[in-house]
């Protein structure tokens, strides 16, 4: 019996800095543009929304950023997260590949999201912010931020997409347990919400609407700021704690990955696991493939265009230089709600453009098949988002078998599926399907972006 | 920052033996009696229900029983479970007490139950059993056994109490993911079920009925055996992996508990955490309090009588010498479904009778208050069962504060509450209540047991 089923770090071995990949990128990202003036956004433009320290991190070129002691202290509630060798999955696939996974599902809210939620709540607290506003779709981000804000005595207003609010009551109760106020969006609390309800009282809501409500409330209330769970540079930065730990854990296992894999919504969990390893590629010429895995029904990385686009559907956010399907693209209702986003973070987009990372799109049914195989052999039921990463891992492991090649694969197990079992039931009863996206559809939404190119 | 937020063991440090406390008990338990002849049960009487190896363990007097390598190998999927120091809860309580908890919620099915499920599935597999039958209430045991049986290619038929089957669909889907066949009980699959349905087609079912169905099916089908998730000696034995790990982890933390606490249904999680420490008390004279915590609405340990009684409601099982409220006692519908059991394991009952352990009964509202405080400070939402242990821990910690005494408390965090959030919502909206049990009520059910005394 080997000694590497589960590798952890002692508190002394824990990373104390986040890694900012911007310092090592051969081509930096283009600047974000102001939604009205179309001029590069200055940090001060964003002060109504974010605390200064996060705005500094957003534009920082420093390679390392110290994790405040208070944040490190809360990280200890669940970190270091375990690195597992997936011996049983390897055996089931009969592959010569070694498969490791970093288990972020052991966090309080069940995913990687608290890594940035705690940091964001901390910086807001330090600058005297009394209330945060945010949106949440399926509830992963909302519950992570609830956990974090209650720590610092910050009030939290969550706008939860109405259809999810009704379908996933458990996520709402989890947020309530951590003292957050949760309303279905569209709501009567904002002008944006009231306008939509006036036209359509039965609106099921959307992430775009919920963002508009959260942003509006933060702008109108001096005591409030806004918080986002992915896409932005500072969010990706905070998630690098995952990969920094994994680097040290792989070293303890006496191994190093040939391939690093993460599922991809806005980019934060993929960045978290891969950026610290990409540092070795960018600065030491290490051979390494990093694969971002998106749903075939929302293929911004593999079939979108690289262009300036809004982060939200309504057009209130700055224009971000990114791979996008257009901010009005409406992805099919797949169960991986966290991956249903039209765009991608600016850093990850630039890395993809420069071919430093790769992307793959996978169909829904293949992802659930992969998730069930994983649950049966490794014992943990993955979130539908995480199933995408697992499907890509299985492809790589089977390719290794075909080619008779040894290979070490590392992926991020971004979250558990305990609140997604209804999706599994649909999969078992054959009620799930794949969704294809036509080239015409993509053209329809992305062609409208032309005037915004810089 | 101290180095003991989370203590784990390397694979080399892992225990390789279960501890059988029977070897060290000053007074052994009385023998179980045959339900019909009222004579001591012989292991061979139970062969239709259990594999030989488990029957041997049931009556073993050996202090140590080797954990088979195959079982150790599966344990590695989630074990060693972390031992946490609850610094943040301590601070919230402003107590001089040190609080540690052993986190069994990280297992595949979210509780301590897989520790025995895997062992039972293994021994059945070794003896060629093709199918197991079992009952489950809220679903914790059924999902643990599903995880275990699919490993060994054993079919599993779960009879799930109908009211839970309808209220907790997620637990059922979890079992399906691990290939179990789950039916609501009463069902048409057994004579017992058909009889009840004929009289009352809308019967909501009960654990007693579900046990009868599972036992009947196992007896009638030569290829099937039956599996139970608590109460029996071999089940308690398998759970001692918890305390054996905790002993070594406390040693690593440079500490030793003054008090060990576990919630109490049939006795398995309490036994698991406490027996290895009780060994030090029984063989080395170590000072140690071990507290079993039951619901005030089902107070068999604190207000029941020590007597022979059936393990099930129907009277099909052997008579067990135990603390009981009578096998026809119907506990109120508290949310801690796993603690709604009229009796207690024979070993634990004998230890209580001999004052080697203690018991406390706590009301439902106090337990939820404790669970919410824990979730807000330690980040993990506990199962309603686990909330009972936490409430007792808080009592001890506050007493230490009152008395200005240092004290080290260890408790078993037996499971997470991700599938119990509806209960939390009821607590928040003040829909939960306490349930008192009158002395008359207890007398009514226990007085019927008189003729069975030995």
mmCIF file of C-alpha atoms in Angstrom, chain A residues 231 264-266 294 297-313 317-331 340-346 348-350 352-353 437 439 441-450 452-453:
data_model
loop_
_atom_site.group_PDB
_atom_site.id
_atom_site.type_symbol
_atom_site.label_atom_id
_atom_site.label_comp_id
_atom_site.label_asym_id
_atom_site.label_seq_id
_atom_site.Cartn_x
_atom_site.Cartn_y
_atom_site.Cartn_z
ATOM 1 C CA UNK A 231 -13.860 36.570 -13.947
ATOM 2 C CA UNK A 264 -14.394 26.642 -16.789
ATOM 3 C CA UNK A 265 -17.194 29.156 -16.072
ATOM 4 C CA UNK A 266 -15.574 32.560 -15.581
ATOM 5 C CA UNK A 294 -16.346 24.235 -20.871
ATOM 6 C CA UNK A 297 -23.612 24.328 -24.963
ATOM 7 C CA UNK A 298 -21.665 27.426 -23.897
ATOM 8 C CA UNK A 299 -18.445 27.240 -25.939
ATOM 9 C CA UNK A 300 -16.904 30.685 -25.531
ATOM 10 C CA UNK A 301 -13.322 29.422 -25.368
ATOM 11 C CA UNK A 302 -13.492 26.985 -28.258
ATOM 12 C CA UNK A 303 -15.934 28.778 -30.560
ATOM 13 C CA UNK A 304 -16.338 32.346 -29.237
ATOM 14 C CA UNK A 305 -14.418 35.373 -30.471
ATOM 15 C CA UNK A 306 -11.695 37.360 -28.721
ATOM 16 C CA UNK A 307 -13.198 40.809 -28.317
ATOM 17 C CA UNK A 308 -14.254 43.544 -25.913
ATOM 18 C CA UNK A 309 -17.597 42.687 -24.310
ATOM 19 C CA UNK A 310 -19.643 43.471 -21.226
ATOM 20 C CA UNK A 311 -19.434 41.238 -18.167
ATOM 21 C CA UNK A 312 -23.191 41.335 -17.628
ATOM 22 C CA UNK A 313 -26.195 41.073 -19.930
ATOM 23 C CA UNK A 317 -20.004 46.644 -16.291
ATOM 24 C CA UNK A 318 -16.730 47.713 -17.923
ATOM 25 C CA UNK A 319 -15.866 46.181 -21.272
ATOM 26 C CA UNK A 320 -13.538 43.242 -20.791
ATOM 27 C CA UNK A 321 -11.056 41.969 -23.419
ATOM 28 C CA UNK A 322 -12.077 38.337 -23.565
ATOM 29 C CA UNK A 323 -13.335 35.273 -25.391
ATOM 30 C CA UNK A 324 -17.074 35.708 -25.577
ATOM 31 C CA UNK A 325 -20.254 34.466 -27.193
ATOM 32 C CA UNK A 326 -21.771 37.937 -26.825
ATOM 33 C CA UNK A 327 -23.373 39.284 -23.676
ATOM 34 C CA UNK A 328 -26.839 38.483 -24.977
ATOM 35 C CA UNK A 329 -26.078 34.838 -25.683
ATOM 36 C CA UNK A 330 -28.416 32.684 -23.610
ATOM 37 C CA UNK A 331 -26.891 29.279 -22.820
ATOM 38 C CA UNK A 340 -23.346 29.067 -18.035
ATOM 39 C CA UNK A 341 -21.462 32.312 -18.624
ATOM 40 C CA UNK A 342 -21.011 34.006 -21.978
ATOM 41 C CA UNK A 343 -17.502 35.333 -21.331
ATOM 42 C CA UNK A 344 -14.198 34.549 -19.625
ATOM 43 C CA UNK A 345 -11.709 36.343 -17.399
ATOM 44 C CA UNK A 346 -9.270 38.675 -19.215
ATOM 45 C CA UNK A 348 -7.320 33.436 -19.016
ATOM 46 C CA UNK A 349 -8.503 34.787 -22.377
ATOM 47 C CA UNK A 350 -5.079 36.279 -23.085
ATOM 48 C CA UNK A 352 -5.602 31.103 -24.454
ATOM 49 C CA UNK A 353 -5.004 33.560 -27.288
ATOM 50 C CA UNK A 437 -25.005 25.510 -30.681
ATOM 51 C CA UNK A 439 -22.473 28.635 -35.998
ATOM 52 C CA UNK A 441 -26.329 31.382 -33.383
ATOM 53 C CA UNK A 442 -22.839 32.307 -32.347
ATOM 54 C CA UNK A 443 -22.488 34.696 -35.271
ATOM 55 C CA UNK A 444 -25.806 36.303 -34.395
ATOM 56 C CA UNK A 445 -24.664 37.429 -30.959
ATOM 57 C CA UNK A 446 -20.975 38.030 -31.573
ATOM 58 C CA UNK A 447 -21.446 40.032 -34.793
ATOM 59 C CA UNK A 448 -23.184 42.710 -32.732
ATOM 60 C CA UNK A 449 -19.931 43.283 -30.879
ATOM 61 C CA UNK A 450 -17.909 44.502 -33.867
ATOM 62 C CA UNK A 452 -16.446 47.622 -29.754
ATOM 63 C CA UNK A 453 -13.174 46.174 -31.040
#
